[in-house]
Amino acid sequence: MIRRWIAFLACGVAGGAAGWWLASREGLAWGLLLGAAAWQLIDSWYARRMLAWLRSEQSNETPLLMAGAQPSLPGVWGEAADRIRRLLKNSHQQYSESQARLDEFLAALQASPSGVVLLDDEGRIEWCNQTAAQHFGFDARRDLQQHIANLVRDPVFNAYMTAASFLHEVVILGSSSTPARPVRLSVHVHRYRKDRKLLLSRDITALEQAEVMRRDFVANVSHEIRTPLTVVSGFIETLQTLPLKKPERDRYLALMGLQSQRMQTLVDDLLTLSRLEGSPLPGAHEWTATASMFAQCEQEARALSSVIAAQGHELTFETGPACEIAGLRRELCSALSNLVNNAVRYTPGGGLIEIYWTMLADGRGMFCVRDSGPGIAAEHLPRLTERFYRVDRSRSRETGGTGLGLAIVKHVAQRHGAELRIESQLGKGSCFCIIFPAGRVRRQTQPA
Ligand code: ADP
């Protein structure tokens, strides 16, 4: 401020001195006046320059431009401009930092597997992530500020929003839901800051399906075990209460043995399935020769065939080129013998069953079990590998089937990166093939 006064006085003194020199005493007053006016003019010019700078600053709002346009004004104007510039620079920096934090926060919400929608007090969409947009069929940009009730038409959802009691979640159908493929969403609203709302949505279709499968599985297992168990306990009661002769007792004991064998097989298959689900994927370091698998399988198949059908079956085993498969021998043998056993069990005595291994042109290897049995109607084919799914229930039970054989085969195939292919026609027999990827098959260089 002192400098400002000094500048003002200096202008006055200079003007006065000039006036005195030009027109002595009379000129002094004019000189002083002109000096003060000159000072005022210069000061106004500084003020205008600063205003112009401030205006341009406000229109641009960039610290870089502000720094570039920094006025080199003297005295109080220069200091004021400098302070304003620093203030603007700081506030811009703070703004950039909070913008970056907000972007990070939104990116985290964007990455959330749940759908997230922010609603204002009126229920209008302020922001939503891509998952929510997918769940509800929103356009994440176009639908901003739209009322959510206008976009989500599900009556359950509308009742939930109208009731405004958000203690629990509701389940509604997703926008991509179709009668054939329903998509079920769990939606939960949470209030924050008085009446603003955070809406979270989760796709629970798979979860619900898994729950249904779990319940079905438990019911099926209980049913499968209860049937032989009822028979066994009935026989025990008979043996305990009736004075039976030895041949009768022996017959009952044999039947009890059969039922307990059935339970044993079921438990074995269940354990196999749970092992397959729980163990790590088979690596590519253990190699199993196809010929040795065939040898083991052939023995079992011939023994089963003689038990099931009096006249047996015509069984042919073609081991094809000597090869090895990368995978667990126990699992591979179990898959192959399940297919062969099914062929033997479902093909009437005297029927033809061909088991062969072949290499495909692209390096893949294929196991096939073809039979001349009753065949399977097309509508059953997609469901054959489901647990406990049976086409011929009585034939399956009669021959000691558990309904888990093909589920085991499918699991083993998947674990080895292989494909299970089923071809069948009613009355024309069936063909079950497992096709192993080229990376898991190699020609055997030395005999096993
Ligand atoms: P199961 O223990 O009942 O044989 P699987 O899972 O092995 O159970 O097979 C499922 C169903 O597929 C069987 O119940 C049977 O109806 C049908 N099936 C399997 N293999 C054959 C086959 N080779 N010929 C005809 N039907 C078959």
Short mmCIF file of C-alpha atoms and ligand atoms in Angstrom, two decimals, residues 342-343 345-346 371 374-376 384 389-392 396 401-407 430 432, ligand 1:
data_model
loop_
_atom_site.label_atom_id
_atom_site.label_comp_id
_atom_site.label_asym_id
_atom_site.label_seq_id
_atom_site.Cartn_x
_atom_site.Cartn_y
_atom_site.Cartn_z
CA ASN A 342 -24.04 -100.25 -20.29
CA ALA A 343 -23.81 -101.79 -23.76
CA ARG A 345 -26.58 -104.52 -19.77
CA TYR A 346 -28.96 -102.91 -22.27
CA ASP A 371 -24.12 -101.90 -29.66
CA PRO A 374 -32.73 -101.14 -28.19
CA GLY A 375 -31.38 -97.66 -28.91
CA ILE A 376 -32.52 -94.45 -27.24
CA LEU A 384 -28.59 -89.01 -20.46
CA TYR A 389 -31.61 -89.99 -15.33
CA ARG A 390 -32.78 -93.29 -16.73
CA VAL A 391 -34.62 -94.15 -19.91
CA ASP A 392 -35.35 -97.73 -19.05
CA SER A 396 -31.40 -100.31 -15.21
CA GLY A 401 -27.60 -99.80 -12.64
CA THR A 402 -27.27 -96.77 -10.40
CA GLY A 403 -28.17 -94.06 -12.91
CA LEU A 404 -24.75 -92.51 -12.37
CA GLY A 405 -22.67 -94.31 -15.01
CA LEU A 406 -22.91 -91.75 -17.80
CA ALA A 407 -22.54 -88.85 -15.34
CA SER A 430 -26.39 -96.91 -29.77
CA PHE A 432 -21.04 -93.84 -27.32
P1 ADP B 1 -27.59 -96.77 -15.41
O1 ADP B 1 -26.83 -97.13 -14.23
O2 ADP B 1 -29.07 -96.68 -15.17
O3 ADP B 1 -27.24 -97.56 -16.61
P2 ADP B 1 -26.29 -94.60 -16.82
O4 ADP B 1 -26.03 -93.24 -16.39
O5 ADP B 1 -25.15 -95.45 -17.14
O6 ADP B 1 -27.21 -95.24 -15.71
O7 ADP B 1 -27.22 -94.54 -18.10
C1 ADP B 1 -28.35 -93.69 -18.09
C2 ADP B 1 -29.47 -94.28 -18.90
O8 ADP B 1 -29.11 -94.29 -20.28
C3 ADP B 1 -29.72 -95.71 -18.57
O9 ADP B 1 -30.63 -95.84 -17.51
C4 ADP B 1 -30.29 -96.26 -19.86
O10 ADP B 1 -31.69 -96.07 -19.88
C5 ADP B 1 -29.66 -95.41 -20.94
N1 ADP B 1 -28.54 -96.12 -21.59
C6 ADP B 1 -27.23 -96.02 -21.29
N2 ADP B 1 -26.50 -96.77 -22.12
C7 ADP B 1 -27.36 -97.35 -22.98
C8 ADP B 1 -27.20 -98.25 -24.07
N3 ADP B 1 -26.02 -98.70 -24.48
N4 ADP B 1 -28.34 -98.65 -24.71
C9 ADP B 1 -29.54 -98.20 -24.33
N5 ADP B 1 -29.76 -97.36 -23.31
C10 ADP B 1 -28.67 -96.93 -22.62
#
